[in-house]
Coordinates of N, CA and C in Angstrom, one line a residue:
M1 N 23.5 -50.0 63.8 CA 23.5 -49.1 62.7 C 22.1 -48.6 62.5
T2 N 21.9 -47.3 62.5 CA 20.6 -46.7 62.3 C 20.6 -46.2 60.8
A3 N 19.4 -45.9 60.4 CA 19.2 -45.3 59.1 C 19.9 -44.0 59.0
E4 N 19.9 -43.2 60.1 CA 20.6 -41.9 60.1 C 22.1 -42.1 60.0
D5 N 22.7 -43.2 60.6 CA 24.1 -43.5 60.5 C 24.5 -43.8 59.1
L6 N 23.6 -44.6 58.5 CA 23.9 -45.0 57.1 C 23.9 -43.8 56.1
D7 N 22.9 -42.9 56.3 CA 22.8 -41.7 55.5 C 24.1 -40.8 55.7
L8 N 24.5 -40.7 57.0 CA 25.7 -39.9 57.2 C 26.9 -40.5 56.6
W9 N 27.1 -41.8 56.7 CA 28.3 -42.5 56.2 C 28.3 -42.4 54.6
V10 N 27.1 -42.6 54.0 CA 27.1 -42.5 52.5 C 27.4 -41.1 52.1
D11 N 26.9 -40.0 52.7 CA 27.2 -38.7 52.4 C 28.7 -38.4 52.5
A12 N 29.2 -38.9 53.7 CA 30.7 -38.6 53.9 C 31.5 -39.4 52.9
A13 N 31.2 -40.6 52.6 CA 31.9 -41.4 51.6 C 31.9 -40.8 50.3
R14 N 30.7 -40.3 49.9 CA 30.6 -39.6 48.6 C 31.5 -38.4 48.5
A15 N 31.7 -37.7 49.7 CA 32.5 -36.5 49.7 C 34.0 -36.9 49.9
G16 N 34.3 -38.2 49.9 CA 35.7 -38.7 50.0 C 36.2 -39.0 51.4
G17 N 35.3 -39.1 52.4 CA 35.7 -39.4 53.7 C 36.1 -40.9 53.9
G18 N 37.4 -41.1 54.0 CA 37.9 -42.5 54.1 C 37.3 -43.2 55.3
W19 N 37.1 -42.5 56.4 CA 36.6 -43.1 57.6 C 35.2 -43.7 57.4
A20 N 34.4 -43.0 56.5 CA 33.1 -43.4 56.2 C 33.1 -44.7 55.4
F21 N 34.0 -44.9 54.5 CA 34.2 -46.2 53.8 C 34.3 -47.3 54.7
G22 N 35.2 -47.1 55.7 CA 35.4 -48.1 56.8 C 34.1 -48.4 57.5
Q23 N 33.4 -47.4 57.8 CA 32.1 -47.7 58.6 C 31.1 -48.5 57.7
L24 N 31.0 -48.1 56.4 CA 30.1 -48.8 55.5 C 30.5 -50.3 55.4
W25 N 31.8 -50.5 55.2 CA 32.4 -51.8 55.1 C 32.0 -52.6 56.4
Q26 N 32.3 -52.0 57.5 CA 32.0 -52.7 58.8 C 30.6 -53.1 59.0
A27 N 29.7 -52.1 58.6 CA 28.3 -52.3 58.8 C 27.6 -53.3 57.8
L28 N 28.1 -53.2 56.6 CA 27.4 -53.9 55.5 C 28.1 -55.1 55.0
S29 N 29.4 -55.3 55.2 CA 30.1 -56.4 54.5 C 29.6 -57.8 55.1
P30 N 29.2 -57.9 56.3 CA 28.8 -59.3 56.7 C 27.5 -59.7 55.9
A31 N 26.6 -58.8 55.7 CA 25.4 -59.1 55.0 C 25.7 -59.4 53.5
V32 N 26.6 -58.6 52.9 CA 27.0 -58.8 51.5 C 27.7 -60.2 51.4
A33 N 28.6 -60.5 52.3 CA 29.3 -61.8 52.3 C 28.3 -62.9 52.5
G34 N 27.3 -62.8 53.3 CA 26.3 -63.8 53.5 C 25.5 -64.0 52.3
Y35 N 25.1 -62.9 51.6 CA 24.4 -63.1 50.3 C 25.2 -63.8 49.3
V36 N 26.5 -63.3 49.1 CA 27.3 -63.9 48.1 C 27.6 -65.4 48.4
R37 N 27.8 -65.7 49.7 CA 28.0 -67.1 50.1 C 26.8 -67.9 49.8
G38 N 25.6 -67.4 50.1 CA 24.4 -68.1 49.9 C 24.1 -68.3 48.4
R39 N 24.6 -67.4 47.6 CA 24.4 -67.6 46.1 C 25.3 -68.7 45.6
G40 N 26.3 -69.1 46.4 CA 27.2 -70.2 46.0 C 28.4 -69.7 45.2
A41 N 28.7 -68.4 45.4 CA 29.9 -68.0 44.7 C 31.2 -68.5 45.3
P42 N 32.1 -68.9 44.4 CA 33.4 -69.4 45.0 C 34.2 -68.2 45.6
E43 N 34.9 -68.4 46.6 CA 35.7 -67.3 47.2 C 34.8 -66.1 47.6
P44 N 33.8 -66.3 48.5 CA 32.8 -65.2 48.8 C 33.5 -64.0 49.4
D45 N 34.6 -64.2 50.2 CA 35.3 -63.0 50.8 C 35.9 -62.2 49.7
D46 N 36.5 -62.8 48.7 CA 37.0 -62.0 47.5 C 35.9 -61.3 46.8
V47 N 34.8 -62.0 46.5 CA 33.7 -61.3 45.8 C 33.1 -60.1 46.6
T48 N 33.1 -60.3 48.0 CA 32.6 -59.2 48.8 C 33.5 -58.0 48.7
S49 N 34.8 -58.3 48.6 CA 35.8 -57.2 48.4 C 35.6 -56.5 47.1
E50 N 35.3 -57.3 46.1 CA 35.1 -56.8 44.7 C 33.8 -55.9 44.7
V51 N 32.8 -56.3 45.4 CA 31.6 -55.5 45.5 C 31.9 -54.1 46.1
F52 N 32.6 -54.1 47.2 CA 32.8 -52.8 47.9 C 33.8 -52.0 47.1
L53 N 34.8 -52.6 46.4 CA 35.7 -51.8 45.6 C 34.9 -51.1 44.5
A54 N 34.0 -51.9 43.8 CA 33.2 -51.3 42.7 C 32.4 -50.2 43.3
A55 N 31.7 -50.4 44.4 CA 30.9 -49.3 45.0 C 31.7 -48.1 45.3
F56 N 32.8 -48.3 46.0 CA 33.6 -47.1 46.4 C 34.2 -46.4 45.2
Q57 N 34.5 -47.1 44.1 CA 35.1 -46.5 42.9 C 34.0 -45.6 42.2
R58 N 32.7 -46.0 42.4 CA 31.7 -45.3 41.7 C 30.8 -44.4 42.6
I59 N 31.1 -44.3 43.9 CA 30.2 -43.6 44.9 C 30.1 -42.1 44.6
S60 N 31.1 -41.5 44.0 CA 30.9 -40.1 43.7 C 29.8 -39.8 42.8
G61 N 29.4 -40.7 41.9 CA 28.3 -40.6 41.0 C 27.0 -41.1 41.6
F62 N 27.0 -41.7 42.8 CA 25.8 -42.3 43.4 C 24.9 -41.2 43.9
Q63 N 23.6 -41.3 43.6 CA 22.6 -40.4 44.1 C 21.7 -41.1 45.1
G64 N 21.4 -40.5 46.2 CA 20.5 -41.1 47.2 C 21.1 -41.2 48.6
G65 N 20.3 -41.7 49.5 CA 20.7 -41.9 50.9 C 21.1 -43.3 51.2
G66 N 21.1 -43.6 52.5 CA 21.6 -44.9 53.0 C 20.8 -46.1 52.5
S67 N 19.5 -45.9 52.4 CA 18.6 -47.0 52.0 C 18.9 -47.3 50.5
A68 N 19.0 -46.3 49.7 CA 19.2 -46.4 48.3 C 20.6 -47.0 48.1
F69 N 21.6 -46.7 49.0 CA 22.9 -47.2 48.9 C 22.9 -48.7 49.1
R70 N 22.2 -49.2 50.1 CA 22.1 -50.6 50.4 C 21.5 -51.4 49.2
S71 N 20.5 -50.8 48.6 CA 19.9 -51.5 47.4 C 20.9 -51.5 46.3
W72 N 21.6 -50.4 46.1 CA 22.6 -50.3 45.0 C 23.8 -51.3 45.3
L73 N 24.2 -51.4 46.5 CA 25.3 -52.3 46.9 C 24.9 -53.7 46.7
F74 N 23.7 -54.1 47.0 CA 23.3 -55.5 46.7 C 23.0 -55.8 45.3
T75 N 22.7 -54.7 44.5 CA 22.6 -54.9 43.1 C 24.0 -55.3 42.5
I76 N 25.0 -54.5 43.0 CA 26.4 -54.9 42.6 C 26.8 -56.3 43.1
A77 N 26.4 -56.6 44.3 CA 26.7 -57.9 44.9 C 26.1 -59.0 44.0
H78 N 24.8 -58.8 43.6 CA 24.1 -59.8 42.8 C 24.9 -60.0 41.5
H79 N 25.3 -59.0 40.8 CA 26.0 -59.1 39.6 C 27.4 -59.7 39.7
K80 N 28.1 -59.3 40.8 CA 29.4 -59.9 41.1 C 29.4 -61.3 41.4
A81 N 28.3 -61.7 42.1 CA 28.2 -63.2 42.5 C 27.9 -64.0 41.2
V82 N 27.0 -63.5 40.4 CA 26.7 -64.2 39.1 C 28.0 -64.3 38.3
D83 N 28.8 -63.2 38.2 CA 30.0 -63.3 37.4 C 31.0 -64.3 38.0
A84 N 31.1 -64.3 39.3 CA 32.0 -65.3 40.0 C 31.6 -66.7 39.8
I85 N 30.3 -67.0 39.8 CA 29.8 -68.3 39.5 C 30.1 -68.7 38.1
R86 N 29.9 -67.8 37.2 CA 30.2 -68.1 35.8 C 31.7 -68.4 35.6
R87 N 32.5 -67.6 36.2 CA 33.9 -67.8 36.1 C 34.4 -69.1 36.6
G88 N 33.7 -69.5 37.7 CA 34.0 -70.8 38.3 C 35.3 -70.9 39.0
P89 N 35.6 -72.0 39.7 CA 36.8 -72.1 40.5 C 38.0 -72.3 39.6
A90 N 37.9 -72.7 38.4 CA 39.1 -72.9 37.5 C 39.9 -71.7 37.3
L91 N 39.2 -70.6 37.1 CA 39.9 -69.3 36.9 C 40.6 -68.9 38.2
R92 N 40.0 -69.1 39.3 CA 40.5 -68.7 40.6 C 41.8 -69.5 40.8
E93 N 41.8 -70.8 40.5 CA 43.0 -71.6 40.7 C 44.1 -71.2 39.8
R94 N 43.8 -70.8 38.5 CA 44.9 -70.4 37.6 C 45.5 -69.0 38.1
L95 N 44.7 -68.2 38.7 CA 45.2 -66.9 39.2 C 46.0 -67.0 40.4
T96 N 45.8 -68.1 41.2 CA 46.5 -68.2 42.5 C 47.5 -69.3 42.6
D97 N 47.8 -69.9 41.4 CA 48.8 -71.1 41.4 C 50.1 -70.7 42.0
D98 N 50.6 -69.5 41.7 CA 51.9 -69.1 42.1 C 52.0 -68.2 43.3
V99 N 50.8 -67.9 43.9 CA 50.7 -67.1 45.1 C 50.9 -67.9 46.3
P100 N 51.8 -67.5 47.2 CA 52.0 -68.3 48.4 C 50.8 -68.2 49.3
D101 N 50.5 -69.2 50.0 CA 49.3 -69.3 50.9 C 49.8 -68.8 52.3
D102 N 49.5 -67.6 52.7 CA 49.9 -67.0 54.0 C 48.7 -66.9 54.9
R103 N 47.6 -67.7 54.7 CA 46.5 -67.7 55.5 C 46.8 -68.2 56.9
V104 N 46.0 -67.8 57.9 CA 46.1 -68.3 59.2 C 45.5 -69.7 59.2
V105 N 46.2 -70.6 59.9 CA 45.7 -71.9 60.0 C 44.8 -72.0 61.2
T106 N 43.6 -72.5 61.0 CA 42.6 -72.7 62.1 C 42.6 -74.1 62.5
S107 N 41.9 -74.3 63.6 CA 41.8 -75.7 64.1 C 40.9 -76.6 63.2
A108 N 41.2 -77.8 63.2 CA 40.4 -78.8 62.4 C 38.9 -78.7 62.9
E109 N 38.7 -78.6 64.2 CA 37.4 -78.6 64.8 C 36.6 -77.3 64.3
H110 N 37.3 -76.2 64.3 CA 36.7 -75.0 63.8 C 36.3 -75.1 62.3
D111 N 37.2 -75.6 61.5 CA 36.9 -75.8 60.1 C 35.8 -76.8 59.9
A112 N 35.8 -77.9 60.6 CA 34.7 -78.9 60.4 C 33.3 -78.3 60.8
L113 N 33.3 -77.5 61.9 CA 32.0 -76.9 62.3 C 31.5 -75.9 61.3
A114 N 32.5 -75.1 60.8 CA 32.1 -74.1 59.8 C 31.6 -74.7 58.5
R115 N 32.3 -75.8 58.1 CA 31.8 -76.5 56.9 C 30.5 -77.1 57.0
L116 N 30.3 -77.7 58.2 CA 29.0 -78.4 58.5 C 27.9 -77.4 58.4
G117 N 28.1 -76.2 59.1 CA 27.0 -75.2 59.1 C 26.8 -74.7 57.7
D118 N 27.9 -74.4 56.9 CA 27.7 -73.9 55.5 C 27.0 -75.0 54.7
A119 N 27.4 -76.3 54.9 CA 26.8 -77.3 54.1 C 25.3 -77.5 54.4
N120 N 24.9 -77.4 55.6 CA 23.5 -77.4 55.9 C 22.7 -76.3 55.3
V121 N 23.2 -75.1 55.4 CA 22.5 -74.0 54.8 C 22.5 -74.1 53.3
R122 N 23.6 -74.5 52.7 CA 23.7 -74.7 51.3 C 22.7 -75.7 50.8
T123 N 22.6 -76.8 51.6 CA 21.7 -77.9 51.2 C 20.2 -77.3 51.2
L124 N 19.9 -76.5 52.2 CA 18.5 -76.0 52.2 C 18.3 -75.0 51.1
L125 N 19.3 -74.1 50.9 CA 19.2 -73.2 49.8 C 19.1 -73.8 48.4
D126 N 19.7 -75.0 48.3 CA 19.7 -75.7 47.0 C 18.3 -76.3 46.7
L127 N 17.4 -76.4 47.7 CA 16.1 -76.8 47.5 C 15.2 -75.8 46.8
L128 N 15.7 -74.5 46.8 CA 14.9 -73.4 46.2 C 15.3 -73.2 44.8
T129 N 14.4 -72.7 44.0 CA 14.8 -72.2 42.7 C 15.8 -71.1 42.8
D130 N 16.5 -70.8 41.7 CA 17.5 -69.6 41.8 C 16.8 -68.3 42.2
D131 N 15.6 -68.1 41.6 CA 14.9 -66.8 42.0 C 14.4 -66.8 43.4
Q132 N 13.9 -67.9 43.9 CA 13.5 -68.0 45.3 C 14.7 -67.8 46.2
R133 N 15.8 -68.4 45.9 CA 17.0 -68.3 46.7 C 17.4 -66.8 46.8
D134 N 17.5 -66.2 45.6 CA 17.9 -64.8 45.6 C 17.0 -63.9 46.5
V135 N 15.7 -64.1 46.3 CA 14.7 -63.3 47.1 C 14.9 -63.6 48.6
V136 N 14.9 -64.9 49.0 CA 15.1 -65.2 50.4 C 16.4 -64.6 51.0
L137 N 17.5 -64.7 50.3 CA 18.7 -64.2 50.7 C 18.7 -62.6 50.9
L138 N 18.1 -62.0 49.9 CA 18.1 -60.5 49.9 C 17.1 -60.0 51.0
R139 N 16.0 -60.7 51.2 CA 15.1 -60.3 52.2 C 15.6 -60.6 53.6
V140 N 16.2 -61.8 53.8 CA 16.5 -62.3 55.2 C 18.0 -61.8 55.5
V141 N 18.9 -62.2 54.7 CA 20.3 -61.9 55.0 C 20.6 -60.4 54.8
A142 N 20.2 -59.8 53.7 CA 20.5 -58.4 53.4 C 19.5 -57.5 54.0
D143 N 18.4 -58.0 54.5 CA 17.3 -57.2 55.1 C 16.8 -56.1 54.3
L144 N 16.7 -56.4 53.0 CA 16.1 -55.4 52.0 C 14.6 -55.5 52.0
S145 N 13.9 -54.4 51.7 CA 12.5 -54.4 51.6 C 12.0 -55.1 50.4
L146 N 10.7 -55.4 50.2 CA 10.2 -56.0 49.0 C 10.6 -55.1 47.8
E147 N 10.4 -53.8 47.9 CA 10.7 -52.9 46.8 C 12.2 -52.9 46.4
E148 N 13.0 -52.9 47.5 CA 14.5 -52.9 47.2 C 14.9 -54.2 46.6
T149 N 14.3 -55.3 47.1 CA 14.7 -56.6 46.5 C 14.2 -56.7 45.0
A150 N 13.0 -56.1 44.7 CA 12.5 -56.1 43.4 C 13.5 -55.3 42.5
G151 N 14.0 -54.2 43.0 CA 14.9 -53.3 42.3 C 16.2 -54.0 42.0
V152 N 16.8 -54.7 43.0 CA 18.0 -55.5 42.8 C 17.9 -56.5 41.7
L153 N 16.7 -57.2 41.7 CA 16.6 -58.4 40.8 C 15.9 -58.0 39.5
G154 N 15.4 -56.7 39.4 CA 14.7 -56.3 38.2 C 13.4 -57.0 38.0
K155 N 12.7 -57.3 39.1 CA 11.4 -58.0 39.0 C 10.3 -57.1 39.6
P156 N 9.1 -57.4 39.2 CA 8.0 -56.6 39.9 C 7.8 -57.0 41.4
V157 N 7.3 -56.1 42.2 CA 7.2 -56.4 43.6 C 6.3 -57.6 43.8
G158 N 5.2 -57.8 43.1 CA 4.3 -58.9 43.2 C 5.0 -60.2 43.0
S159 N 5.9 -60.2 42.0 CA 6.7 -61.5 41.8 C 7.6 -61.8 42.9
V160 N 8.2 -60.8 43.5 CA 9.1 -60.9 44.6 C 8.3 -61.5 45.8
K161 N 7.1 -61.0 46.0 CA 6.2 -61.5 47.1 C 6.0 -63.0 46.9
Q162 N 5.6 -63.4 45.7 CA 5.3 -64.8 45.4 C 6.5 -65.6 45.6
L163 N 7.7 -65.2 45.1 CA 8.9 -66.0 45.2 C 9.3 -66.2 46.7
Q164 N 9.1 -65.1 47.5 CA 9.4 -65.2 48.9 C 8.4 -66.2 49.6
R165 N 7.2 -66.1 49.3 CA 6.2 -66.9 49.9 C 6.4 -68.4 49.6
R166 N 6.7 -68.7 48.3 CA 6.9 -70.1 47.9 C 8.2 -70.6 48.4
G167 N 9.3 -69.8 48.4 CA 10.6 -70.2 48.9 C 10.5 -70.5 50.4
L168 N 9.9 -69.6 51.2 CA 9.8 -69.9 52.6 C 8.9 -71.1 52.9
A169 N 7.9 -71.2 52.1 CA 7.0 -72.4 52.3 C 7.7 -73.7 52.1
R170 N 8.6 -73.7 51.0 CA 9.3 -74.9 50.7 C 10.3 -75.2 51.8
L171 N 11.0 -74.2 52.3 CA 11.9 -74.4 53.5 C 11.2 -74.9 54.7
K172 N 10.0 -74.3 55.0 CA 9.3 -74.7 56.1 C 8.9 -76.2 56.0
R173 N 8.4 -76.6 54.9 CA 8.0 -78.0 54.7 C 9.2 -78.9 54.9
T174 N 10.4 -78.5 54.5 CA 11.6 -79.3 54.6 C 12.0 -79.4 56.1
L175 N 12.0 -78.2 56.7 CA 12.4 -78.2 58.1 C 11.5 -78.8 59.1
V176 N 10.2 -78.8 58.8 CA 9.2 -79.4 59.7 C 9.0 -80.9 59.4
A177 N 9.3 -81.3 58.2 CA 9.1 -82.7 57.9 C 10.0 -83.6 58.7
P178 N 9.5 -84.7 59.2 CA 10.4 -85.6 60.0 C 11.2 -86.4 59.0
P179 N 12.5 -86.7 59.5 CA 13.4 -87.5 58.6 C 12.8 -88.9 58.5
V180 N 13.0 -89.5 57.4 CA 12.5 -90.8 57.2 C 13.7 -91.7 56.8
T181 N 13.8 -92.8 57.5 CA 14.9 -93.8 57.2 C 14.5 -94.7 56.1
S182 N 15.4 -94.7 55.0 CA 15.1 -95.6 53.9 C 15.4 -97.1 54.3
P183 N 14.4 -98.0 54.2 CA 14.6 -99.3 54.7 C 15.7 -100.1 53.9
A184 N 15.9 -99.7 52.6 CA 16.9 -100.4 51.8 C 18.3 -100.0 52.2
S185 N 18.6 -98.8 52.4 CA 20.0 -98.4 52.6 C 20.2 -97.9 54.1
G186 N 19.2 -97.7 54.8 CA 19.3 -97.2 56.2 C 19.7 -95.7 56.2
A187 N 19.7 -95.1 55.1 CA 20.0 -93.6 55.0 C 18.8 -92.8 55.3
I188 N 19.1 -91.6 55.9 CA 18.0 -90.7 56.2 C 17.7 -89.8 55.0
A189 N 16.4 -89.7 54.8 CA 16.0 -88.8 53.7 C 14.9 -87.9 54.2
W190 N 14.8 -86.7 53.7 CA 13.8 -85.7 54.1 C 12.6 -85.8 53.2
V191 N 11.4 -85.9 53.7 CA 10.2 -85.9 53.0 C 9.9 -84.5 52.5
R192 N 9.6 -84.3 51.3 CA 9.3 -83.0 50.7 C 7.8 -83.0 50.2

């Protein structure tokens, strides 16, 4: 996806071109889902759908090109993820109690590997403060600029730079530090 493609798709979507909505979804939904998942929102695929639904419902009033659309989309994603975390899994369970589960069954191996990868990333992200995590996810997963990230979070660019620097430094210290085995329990711990 190029910047020109994104500009074209946003203009076409604003004019009501259904094909352009599909292109925007295909190009941007993986990054939105990654951001929402990294924030720890329950049911990240559902939240991602909510983000795009909200964006597409309001796109006729949106002003700007592709870059501005990405920033706007991740602002919506940020708010939807916060809302989903606040609602928690209890609401989700109440809403889906009577809904039959027609999901495709995957292999146990696939599920285990997916959970292991998600758990490792989640463990690393949990080492960061909420603000550091948001900045790192928006900069790395969403590929937003410092200015765009600042706009999404409502923070000054200088604060975003500091949060990114500190967050990445903490992750680096954790990833570079050798594991240490606790003599008492034999468990592995990471030196921070």
